[in-house]
Structures are given as structure tokens and as C-alpha cells.
Amino acid sequence: MSGLLVVVPVIATETADVCIDSMLKQGSSAGIHRDEVLIVDNTRDGGLDQRYGLHTWRHPDQHNVGTGRAWNVGACEVLDRGLDYLVVCSASMLFGPELHCTLRSQMDEFWGAKVIEADGHSHHLIAWHRSVFEKIGLWDGNFWPAYHEATDFGTRLRLVGWEQGFARIWLNALSTGIAAH
């Protein structure tokens, strides 16, 4: 195992504050270390690097790059650093206390799977193995600001015969479904 990166695109700090706090809290069902998090700052005013004290990327022109391009920032970092997984995490996720497992412990159990999906959360919390990007490429950044890039990505997975067999995991978390990307 070489590691993972969790990318969280943020446009609204109201939901992101709750998500990031719940993710990094001791005893969280995420089980993620702060060094494994990348914030993509899509906010109007920026400054999330100071707000969260986490690894943060912001477009040089200071604008919202949209969801697919934000995920691509994480995917490129996974590929460049030789990591195994990109975990796409919506800023609307709320991680509860660890019950019997964490996201990280279950990822360790299924390490090597092409896709590890948190049951019931779809693209709000899903881990993509680097081999997926090496095989089908990145998300199409032309779908802006959000949501159709996931359909396109799924179609490309289907075209290479990888649309089934995702590892499905459960953890104590929910998606509030109100985050804008």
C-alpha cells in the first residue's frame, strides 16, 4: 500500500466546516489523517488554506473550477505522487463516531479494488484506484459546474468493462446533500 488522498472541493464553508471537522475528529468514522486531505478552494474569496490548515489548491486565477476539474486536481496528485487511491468526498458529508469500522479500515480490507464505494453515498464518498485514471483518463472538465462528469466517467468505465464489481462498504456517515461544489 502506498497511500491515498481525499479530495474535498469546497464552495460553501458552512457545509465544509462540518464535513472537515467530522472527518478529522478523533474517533471519527472516516479514520483519515489530516496529511491525507486536499481541499480544492472553489470559494469566492479564497483563504481556505488558513481556515483549515490543510493542503489546499486554488486556481491561479482565483475562480471556481467546478467539480470534475477539482477532482482532477486530486487525481493528478495521486498519479504524480505514486499514491494508490483518490477518495472523492463531497463537502456535504458528515462523519459520525466510529462504530465497528472506519472508511480507512475498510479501504485497507479492499485495497487493490478498482472502486470502493461507501454504500448509499455514490459520488459523495467514493475511492478510485489509480489504475482507473491510467485506463480511462480523468474527468471531463468541460462539464461545469457539476454532476454530468460522473455520468460520462461511468460510461467510460462501462466501455472498458469496469462498470461492475465495485467494493461496497458501510460506515457511520451521511450526506446532507446540500453542498454546492
mmCIF file of C-alpha atoms in Angstrom:
data_model
loop_
_atom_site.group_PDB
_atom_site.id
_atom_site.type_symbol
_atom_site.label_atom_id
_atom_site.label_comp_id
_atom_site.label_asym_id
_atom_site.label_seq_id
_atom_site.Cartn_x
_atom_site.Cartn_y
_atom_site.Cartn_z
ATOM 1 C CA MET A 1 0.000 0.000 0.000
ATOM 2 C CA SER A 2 1.336 3.380 -0.941
ATOM 3 C CA GLY A 3 -1.393 5.693 0.290
ATOM 4 C CA LEU A 4 -4.450 7.691 -0.516
ATOM 5 C CA LEU A 5 -5.577 11.260 -0.959
ATOM 6 C CA VAL A 6 -9.026 12.587 -0.016
ATOM 7 C CA VAL A 7 -10.099 15.500 -2.228
ATOM 8 C CA VAL A 8 -12.823 17.815 -0.915
ATOM 9 C CA PRO A 9 -13.996 20.519 -3.355
ATOM 10 C CA VAL A 10 -15.351 23.448 -1.325
ATOM 11 C CA ILE A 11 -17.588 26.283 -2.454
ATOM 12 C CA ALA A 12 -19.672 26.735 0.723
ATOM 13 C CA THR A 13 -17.787 26.847 4.011
ATOM 14 C CA GLU A 14 -20.981 26.278 6.019
ATOM 15 C CA THR A 15 -21.140 22.613 4.980
ATOM 16 C CA ALA A 16 -17.395 22.157 4.535
ATOM 17 C CA ASP A 17 -16.684 23.232 8.129
ATOM 18 C CA VAL A 18 -18.928 20.449 9.433
ATOM 19 C CA CYS A 19 -17.552 17.890 6.968
ATOM 20 C CA ILE A 20 -13.893 18.568 7.668
ATOM 21 C CA ASP A 21 -14.362 18.806 11.427
ATOM 22 C CA SER A 22 -16.255 15.491 11.488
ATOM 23 C CA MET A 23 -13.684 13.832 9.200
ATOM 24 C CA LEU A 24 -10.657 14.789 11.286
ATOM 25 C CA LYS A 25 -12.183 14.466 14.764
ATOM 26 C CA GLN A 26 -10.574 11.781 16.917
ATOM 27 C CA GLY A 27 -12.746 8.650 16.827
ATOM 28 C CA SER A 28 -14.354 9.667 13.518
ATOM 29 C CA SER A 29 -15.781 7.028 11.210
ATOM 30 C CA ALA A 30 -13.541 8.461 8.476
ATOM 31 C CA GLY A 31 -10.270 7.349 10.077
ATOM 32 C CA ILE A 32 -8.424 9.786 7.809
ATOM 33 C CA HIS A 33 -5.267 11.668 8.809
ATOM 34 C CA ARG A 34 -5.051 15.386 8.033
ATOM 35 C CA ASP A 35 -1.989 14.786 5.813
ATOM 36 C CA GLU A 36 -4.234 12.723 3.509
ATOM 37 C CA VAL A 37 -6.651 15.588 2.763
ATOM 38 C CA LEU A 38 -6.584 18.018 -0.171
ATOM 39 C CA ILE A 39 -9.013 20.933 -0.157
ATOM 40 C CA VAL A 40 -9.857 22.438 -3.545
ATOM 41 C CA ASP A 41 -10.804 26.023 -2.783
ATOM 42 C CA ASN A 42 -13.679 26.959 -5.117
ATOM 43 C CA THR A 43 -14.963 29.699 -2.812
ATOM 44 C CA ARG A 44 -15.474 33.263 -3.960
ATOM 45 C CA ASP A 45 -12.914 34.800 -1.588
ATOM 46 C CA GLY A 46 -10.341 32.026 -1.060
ATOM 47 C CA GLY A 47 -8.399 31.671 2.156
ATOM 48 C CA LEU A 48 -9.268 28.059 2.928
ATOM 49 C CA ASP A 49 -5.586 27.219 3.425
ATOM 50 C CA GLN A 50 -5.615 29.440 6.535
ATOM 51 C CA ARG A 51 -9.126 28.418 7.566
ATOM 52 C CA TYR A 52 -8.410 24.687 7.740
ATOM 53 C CA GLY A 53 -4.619 24.460 7.906
ATOM 54 C CA LEU A 54 -4.757 21.633 5.357
ATOM 55 C CA HIS A 55 -3.114 21.088 1.988
ATOM 56 C CA THR A 56 -5.140 23.401 -0.267
ATOM 57 C CA TRP A 57 -5.221 24.081 -4.007
ATOM 58 C CA ARG A 58 -6.762 27.168 -5.580
ATOM 59 C CA HIS A 59 -6.820 28.060 -9.264
ATOM 60 C CA PRO A 60 -4.206 30.747 -10.045
ATOM 61 C CA ASP A 61 -6.982 32.985 -11.425
ATOM 62 C CA GLN A 62 -8.935 32.532 -8.159
ATOM 63 C CA HIS A 63 -12.088 31.104 -9.767
ATOM 64 C CA ASN A 64 -14.343 28.100 -9.199
ATOM 65 C CA VAL A 65 -13.051 25.269 -11.408
ATOM 66 C CA GLY A 66 -16.156 23.100 -10.972
ATOM 67 C CA THR A 67 -16.444 19.586 -9.614
ATOM 68 C CA GLY A 68 -14.783 17.481 -12.331
ATOM 69 C CA ARG A 69 -11.755 19.731 -12.547
ATOM 70 C CA ALA A 70 -11.499 19.802 -8.748
ATOM 71 C CA TRP A 71 -11.484 16.004 -8.691
ATOM 72 C CA ASN A 72 -8.835 16.079 -11.440
ATOM 73 C CA VAL A 73 -6.559 18.164 -9.215
ATOM 74 C CA GLY A 74 -6.672 15.283 -6.728
ATOM 75 C CA ALA A 75 -6.325 12.590 -9.401
ATOM 76 C CA CYS A 76 -3.240 14.272 -10.858
ATOM 77 C CA GLU A 77 -1.705 14.481 -7.395
ATOM 78 C CA VAL A 78 -2.398 10.767 -6.815
ATOM 79 C CA LEU A 79 -0.694 9.926 -10.104
ATOM 80 C CA ASP A 80 2.225 12.327 -9.568
ATOM 81 C CA ARG A 81 2.911 11.136 -6.011
ATOM 82 C CA GLY A 82 2.500 7.435 -6.805
ATOM 83 C CA LEU A 83 -0.443 7.018 -4.418
ATOM 84 C CA ASP A 84 -2.957 4.205 -4.881
ATOM 85 C CA TYR A 85 -6.305 5.909 -4.290
ATOM 86 C CA LEU A 86 -8.180 9.141 -4.739
ATOM 87 C CA VAL A 87 -11.139 9.401 -2.377
ATOM 88 C CA VAL A 88 -13.706 11.858 -3.723
ATOM 89 C CA CYS A 89 -15.522 13.384 -0.762
ATOM 90 C CA SER A 90 -18.357 15.868 -1.029
ATOM 91 C CA ALA A 91 -18.249 18.774 1.384
ATOM 92 C CA SER A 92 -21.774 17.678 2.366
ATOM 93 C CA MET A 93 -20.522 14.520 4.131
ATOM 94 C CA LEU A 94 -20.944 14.235 7.873
ATOM 95 C CA PHE A 95 -18.884 11.523 9.557
ATOM 96 C CA GLY A 96 -20.250 10.122 12.786
ATOM 97 C CA PRO A 97 -18.315 8.430 15.565
ATOM 98 C CA GLU A 98 -16.526 5.210 14.717
ATOM 99 C CA LEU A 99 -18.764 2.262 15.460
ATOM 100 C CA HIS A 100 -17.280 -1.006 14.230
ATOM 101 C CA CYS A 101 -15.121 0.346 11.395
ATOM 102 C CA THR A 102 -13.791 3.403 9.608
ATOM 103 C CA LEU A 103 -13.572 4.377 5.969
ATOM 104 C CA ARG A 104 -9.821 3.860 6.180
ATOM 105 C CA SER A 105 -10.001 0.409 7.818
ATOM 106 C CA GLN A 106 -12.472 -0.806 5.203
ATOM 107 C CA MET A 107 -10.357 0.604 2.399
ATOM 108 C CA ASP A 108 -7.427 -1.360 3.824
ATOM 109 C CA GLU A 109 -9.594 -4.504 3.672
ATOM 110 C CA PHE A 110 -10.413 -3.993 -0.023
ATOM 111 C CA TRP A 111 -7.081 -2.411 -1.022
ATOM 112 C CA GLY A 112 -6.455 -3.031 -4.706
ATOM 113 C CA ALA A 113 -10.101 -2.859 -5.806
ATOM 114 C CA LYS A 114 -10.657 -0.500 -8.725
ATOM 115 C CA VAL A 115 -13.511 1.286 -6.936
ATOM 116 C CA ILE A 116 -14.504 1.338 -3.267
ATOM 117 C CA GLU A 117 -17.890 2.968 -2.777
ATOM 118 C CA ALA A 118 -19.438 3.969 0.529
ATOM 119 C CA ASP A 119 -22.858 2.360 0.249
ATOM 120 C CA GLY A 120 -25.608 4.907 -0.262
ATOM 121 C CA HIS A 121 -23.289 7.838 -0.967
ATOM 122 C CA SER A 122 -22.249 7.315 -4.604
ATOM 123 C CA HIS A 123 -20.057 10.217 -5.732
ATOM 124 C CA HIS A 124 -20.368 11.894 -2.349
ATOM 125 C CA LEU A 125 -17.852 9.357 -0.984
ATOM 126 C CA ILE A 126 -16.072 7.016 -3.386
ATOM 127 C CA ALA A 127 -12.474 5.851 -3.773
ATOM 128 C CA TRP A 128 -10.912 5.424 -7.206
ATOM 129 C CA HIS A 129 -7.776 3.330 -7.708
ATOM 130 C CA ARG A 130 -5.061 4.978 -9.784
ATOM 131 C CA SER A 131 -5.470 2.226 -12.413
ATOM 132 C CA VAL A 132 -8.868 3.735 -13.287
ATOM 133 C CA PHE A 133 -7.262 7.045 -14.295
ATOM 134 C CA GLU A 134 -4.445 5.245 -16.088
ATOM 135 C CA LYS A 135 -7.024 3.252 -18.111
ATOM 136 C CA ILE A 136 -9.774 5.778 -18.912
ATOM 137 C CA GLY A 137 -8.257 9.173 -18.097
ATOM 138 C CA LEU A 138 -9.527 11.983 -15.901
ATOM 139 C CA TRP A 139 -12.979 13.514 -15.524
ATOM 140 C CA ASP A 140 -14.065 15.700 -18.414
ATOM 141 C CA GLY A 141 -13.624 19.251 -17.149
ATOM 142 C CA ASN A 142 -15.986 20.569 -19.829
ATOM 143 C CA PHE A 143 -18.965 19.516 -17.696
ATOM 144 C CA TRP A 144 -19.256 22.596 -15.493
ATOM 145 C CA PRO A 145 -20.016 23.309 -12.748
ATOM 146 C CA ALA A 146 -21.096 19.819 -11.662
ATOM 147 C CA TYR A 147 -22.730 16.434 -11.975
ATOM 148 C CA HIS A 148 -22.665 15.298 -15.621
ATOM 149 C CA GLU A 149 -18.966 14.437 -15.397
ATOM 150 C CA ALA A 150 -19.906 11.444 -13.223
ATOM 151 C CA THR A 151 -22.235 10.123 -15.938
ATOM 152 C CA ASP A 152 -19.514 10.487 -18.566
ATOM 153 C CA PHE A 153 -16.971 8.788 -16.280
ATOM 154 C CA GLY A 154 -19.384 5.897 -15.669
ATOM 155 C CA THR A 155 -19.906 5.500 -19.411
ATOM 156 C CA ARG A 156 -16.160 5.278 -19.968
ATOM 157 C CA LEU A 157 -15.918 2.666 -17.184
ATOM 158 C CA ARG A 158 -18.634 0.663 -18.940
ATOM 159 C CA LEU A 159 -16.804 0.897 -22.285
ATOM 160 C CA VAL A 160 -13.746 -0.834 -20.787
ATOM 161 C CA GLY A 161 -15.881 -3.392 -18.915
ATOM 162 C CA TRP A 162 -15.300 -1.966 -15.433
ATOM 163 C CA GLU A 163 -18.814 -0.821 -14.518
ATOM 164 C CA GLN A 164 -19.463 -3.704 -12.113
ATOM 165 C CA GLY A 165 -17.748 -5.312 -9.177
ATOM 166 C CA PHE A 166 -17.250 -2.227 -7.023
ATOM 167 C CA ALA A 167 -16.348 -2.985 -3.432
ATOM 168 C CA ARG A 168 -19.171 -1.597 -1.282
ATOM 169 C CA ILE A 169 -18.525 -0.589 2.297
ATOM 170 C CA TRP A 170 -20.604 0.817 5.143
ATOM 171 C CA LEU A 171 -19.611 3.395 7.710
ATOM 172 C CA ASN A 172 -21.350 5.694 10.153
ATOM 173 C CA ALA A 173 -21.732 8.721 7.883
ATOM 174 C CA LEU A 174 -24.382 10.585 5.937
ATOM 175 C CA SER A 175 -24.528 13.058 3.135
ATOM 176 C CA THR A 176 -26.615 16.097 3.828
ATOM 177 C CA GLY A 177 -26.954 16.557 0.067
ATOM 178 C CA ILE A 178 -26.845 20.335 0.313
ATOM 179 C CA ALA A 179 -23.262 21.112 -0.647
ATOM 180 C CA ALA A 180 -22.610 23.126 -3.725
ATOM 181 C CA HIS A 181 -19.369 22.294 -5.478
#
